[in-house]
Coordinates of C-alpha atoms in Angstrom, one line a residue:
X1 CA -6.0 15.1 -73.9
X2 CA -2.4 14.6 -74.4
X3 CA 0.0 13.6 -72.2
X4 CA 1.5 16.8 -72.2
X5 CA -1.1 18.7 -70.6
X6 CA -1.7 15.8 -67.7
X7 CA 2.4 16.3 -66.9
X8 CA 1.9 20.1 -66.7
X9 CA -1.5 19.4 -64.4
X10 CA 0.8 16.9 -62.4
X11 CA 4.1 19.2 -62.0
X12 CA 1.5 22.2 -61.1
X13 CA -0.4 20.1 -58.5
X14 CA 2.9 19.0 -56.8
X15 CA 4.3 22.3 -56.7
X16 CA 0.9 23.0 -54.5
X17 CA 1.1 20.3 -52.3
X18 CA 4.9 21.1 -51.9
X19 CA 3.9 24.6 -51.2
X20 CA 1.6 24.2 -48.8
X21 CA 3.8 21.3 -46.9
X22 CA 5.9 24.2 -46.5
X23 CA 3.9 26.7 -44.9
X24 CA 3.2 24.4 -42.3
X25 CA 5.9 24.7 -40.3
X26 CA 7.4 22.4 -37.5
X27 CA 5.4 20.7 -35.1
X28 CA 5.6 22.9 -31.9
X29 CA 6.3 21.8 -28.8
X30 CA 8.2 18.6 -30.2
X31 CA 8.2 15.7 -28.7
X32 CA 10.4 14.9 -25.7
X33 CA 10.3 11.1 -24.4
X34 CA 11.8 10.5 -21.2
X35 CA 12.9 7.4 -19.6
X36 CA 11.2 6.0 -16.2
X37 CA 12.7 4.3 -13.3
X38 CA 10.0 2.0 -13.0
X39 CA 9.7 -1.4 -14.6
X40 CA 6.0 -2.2 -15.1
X41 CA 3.0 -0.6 -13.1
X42 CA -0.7 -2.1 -12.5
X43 CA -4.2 -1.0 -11.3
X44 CA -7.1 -3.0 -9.2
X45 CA -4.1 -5.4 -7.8
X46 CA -5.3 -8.9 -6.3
X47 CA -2.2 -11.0 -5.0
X48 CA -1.3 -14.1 -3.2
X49 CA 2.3 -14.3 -1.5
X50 CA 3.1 -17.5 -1.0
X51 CA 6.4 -18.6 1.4
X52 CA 9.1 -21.7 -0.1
X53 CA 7.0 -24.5 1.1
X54 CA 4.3 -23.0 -1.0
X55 CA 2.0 -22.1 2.3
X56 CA 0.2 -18.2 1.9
X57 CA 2.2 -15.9 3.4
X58 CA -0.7 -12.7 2.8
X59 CA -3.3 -11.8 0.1
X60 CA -3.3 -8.7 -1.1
X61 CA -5.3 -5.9 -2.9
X62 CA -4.2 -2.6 -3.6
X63 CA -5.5 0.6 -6.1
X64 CA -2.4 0.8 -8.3
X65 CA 1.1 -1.0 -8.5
X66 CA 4.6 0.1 -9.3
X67 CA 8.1 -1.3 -9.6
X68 CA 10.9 0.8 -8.5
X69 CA 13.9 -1.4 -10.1
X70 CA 16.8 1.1 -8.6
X71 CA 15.5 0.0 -4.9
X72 CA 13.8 -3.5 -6.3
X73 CA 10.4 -2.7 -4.5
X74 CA 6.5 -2.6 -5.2
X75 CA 5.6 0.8 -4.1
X76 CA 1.5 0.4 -4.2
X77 CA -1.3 3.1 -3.3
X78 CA -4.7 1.7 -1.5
X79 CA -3.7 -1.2 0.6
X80 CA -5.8 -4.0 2.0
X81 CA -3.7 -7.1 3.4
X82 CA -4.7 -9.9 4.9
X83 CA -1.6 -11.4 6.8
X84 CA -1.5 -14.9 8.3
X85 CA 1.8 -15.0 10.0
X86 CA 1.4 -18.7 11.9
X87 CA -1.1 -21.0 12.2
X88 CA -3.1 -19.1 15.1
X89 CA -2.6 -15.3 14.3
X90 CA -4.4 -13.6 10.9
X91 CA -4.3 -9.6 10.6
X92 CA -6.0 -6.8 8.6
X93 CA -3.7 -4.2 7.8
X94 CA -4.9 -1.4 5.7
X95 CA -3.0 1.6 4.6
X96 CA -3.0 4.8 2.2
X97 CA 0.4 3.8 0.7
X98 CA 3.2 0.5 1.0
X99 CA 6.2 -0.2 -0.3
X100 CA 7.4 -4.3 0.2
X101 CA 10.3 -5.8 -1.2
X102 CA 9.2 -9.6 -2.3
X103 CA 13.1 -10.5 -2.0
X104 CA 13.6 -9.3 1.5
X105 CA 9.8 -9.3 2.7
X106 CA 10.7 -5.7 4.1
X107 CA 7.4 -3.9 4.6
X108 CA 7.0 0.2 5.1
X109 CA 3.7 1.6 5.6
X110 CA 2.7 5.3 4.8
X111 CA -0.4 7.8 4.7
X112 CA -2.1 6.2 7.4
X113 CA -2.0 2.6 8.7
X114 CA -4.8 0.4 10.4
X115 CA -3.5 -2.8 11.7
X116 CA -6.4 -5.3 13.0
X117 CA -5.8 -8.7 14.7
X118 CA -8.8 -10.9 13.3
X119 CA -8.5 -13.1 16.6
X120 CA -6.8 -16.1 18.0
X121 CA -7.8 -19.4 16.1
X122 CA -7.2 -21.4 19.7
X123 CA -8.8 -18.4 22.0
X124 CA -12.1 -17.0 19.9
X125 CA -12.8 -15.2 23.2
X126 CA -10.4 -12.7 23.1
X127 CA -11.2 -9.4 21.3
X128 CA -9.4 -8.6 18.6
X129 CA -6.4 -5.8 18.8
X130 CA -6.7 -2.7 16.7
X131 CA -3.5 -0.5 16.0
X132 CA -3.9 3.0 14.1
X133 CA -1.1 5.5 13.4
X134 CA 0.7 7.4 10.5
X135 CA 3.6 4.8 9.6
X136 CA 4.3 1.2 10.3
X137 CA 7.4 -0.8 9.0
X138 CA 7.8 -4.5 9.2
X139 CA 9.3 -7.6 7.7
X140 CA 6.6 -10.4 6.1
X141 CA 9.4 -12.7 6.9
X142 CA 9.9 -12.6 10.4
X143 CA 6.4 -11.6 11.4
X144 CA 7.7 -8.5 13.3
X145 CA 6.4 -4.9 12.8
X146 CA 7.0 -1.5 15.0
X147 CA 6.4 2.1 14.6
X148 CA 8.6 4.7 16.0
X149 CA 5.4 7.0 15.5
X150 CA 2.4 7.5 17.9
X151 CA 0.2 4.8 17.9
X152 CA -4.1 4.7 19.2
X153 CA -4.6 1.0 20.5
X154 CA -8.5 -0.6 20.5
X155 CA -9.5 -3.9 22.5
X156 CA -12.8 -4.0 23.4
X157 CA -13.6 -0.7 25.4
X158 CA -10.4 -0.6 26.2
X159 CA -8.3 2.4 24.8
X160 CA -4.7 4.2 25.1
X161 CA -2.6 5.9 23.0
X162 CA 1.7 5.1 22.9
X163 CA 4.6 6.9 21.6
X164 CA 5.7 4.1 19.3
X165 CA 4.9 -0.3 19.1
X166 CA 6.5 -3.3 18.3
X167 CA 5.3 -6.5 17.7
X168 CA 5.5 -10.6 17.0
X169 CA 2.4 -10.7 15.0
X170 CA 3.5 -14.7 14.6
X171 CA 2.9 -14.7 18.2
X172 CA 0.6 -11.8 19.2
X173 CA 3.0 -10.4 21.3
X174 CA 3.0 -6.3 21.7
X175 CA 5.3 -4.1 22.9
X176 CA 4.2 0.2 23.6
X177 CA 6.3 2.9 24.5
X178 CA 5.2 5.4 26.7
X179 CA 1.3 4.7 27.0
X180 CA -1.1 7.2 27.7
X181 CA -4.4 6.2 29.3
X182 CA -7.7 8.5 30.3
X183 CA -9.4 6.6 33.2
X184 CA -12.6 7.8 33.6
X185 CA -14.0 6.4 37.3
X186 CA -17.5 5.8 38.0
X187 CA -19.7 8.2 39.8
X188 CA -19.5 8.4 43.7
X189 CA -22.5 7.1 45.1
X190 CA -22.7 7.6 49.2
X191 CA -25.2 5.1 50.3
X192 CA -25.7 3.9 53.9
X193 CA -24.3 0.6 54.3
X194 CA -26.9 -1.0 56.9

């Protein structure tokens, strides 16, 4: 063959290609990339907080992870945090949903909240406290935590309900709002006393 004929196969063969490149049309929908407010995100979250002196503030595990940069907090989903406020007191505090600023140790908690004292290194004896309710806020910082929401309270067979809480968690110290108790007395038993 002579080179001719190839150009002529060439020229037809690109017109073919250009042809059908044509009939394709644009790609529908088109692409629309957005841009997020959040900084980086994470899933299956294991974390140690540690204060300036290097001492462990709280561990913490959590489902997923967030960065909001425009209010500088981690919003996380799934919460389990074990808090160790002083020397004597260590919590439990689980929750649906938290948001904590690392800066400011401000803590808000959302979607449910359990809140368990894991006893008193200097009196074992003592059952532990625990707090359940819709929403807690707090500060990692100071130690301090209340909720302006209903509260049920658990020590031992001990149980009320409260309007709201607040409470020193460094020293174990808690504070309800309008308590609620059910006292159920024992039965009446008339027996002759000689």
């Amino acid at each position: 063959m002579n080179t001719r004929v190839l150009i002529v196969l060439a020229l037809i063969i690109a017109g073919i290609a250009g042809w059908f490149f044509q009939q394709q049309g644009d790609v529908t929908p088109p692409v629309n990339i957005e841009t997020t407010d959040v900084d980086y995100e994470a899933t299956d979250i294991k974390a140690v907080q540690t204060n300036e002196q290097g001492e462990t503030e709280y561990e913490l595990t959590a489902e997923s992870l967030t960065h909001n940069p425009e209010t500088n907090q981690d919003e996380m989903s799934g919460i389990t945090m074990n808090w160790e406020p002083s020397a004597e007191q260590r919590y439990r505090i689980q929750a649906g949903s938290a948001a904590i600023s690392q800066q400011t140790g401000e803590l808000s908690l959302s979607g449910g909240f359990t809140l368990v004292s894991e006893g008193n290194k200097s009196t074992p004896e003592i059952e532990p406290i625990k707090v359940t309710g819709s929403t807690l806020k707090g500060n990692t910082k100071s130690g301090k935590v209340y909720s302006d929401a209903p509260v049920k309270i658990e020590q031992g067979m001990n149980r009320f309900e409260a309007s709201s809480m607040t409470a020193n968690l460094e020293t174990g110290e808690y504070e309800f709002g309008q308590v609620a108790v059910a006292f159920s007395p024992s039965e009446r038993q008339d027996k002759a006393l000689f």
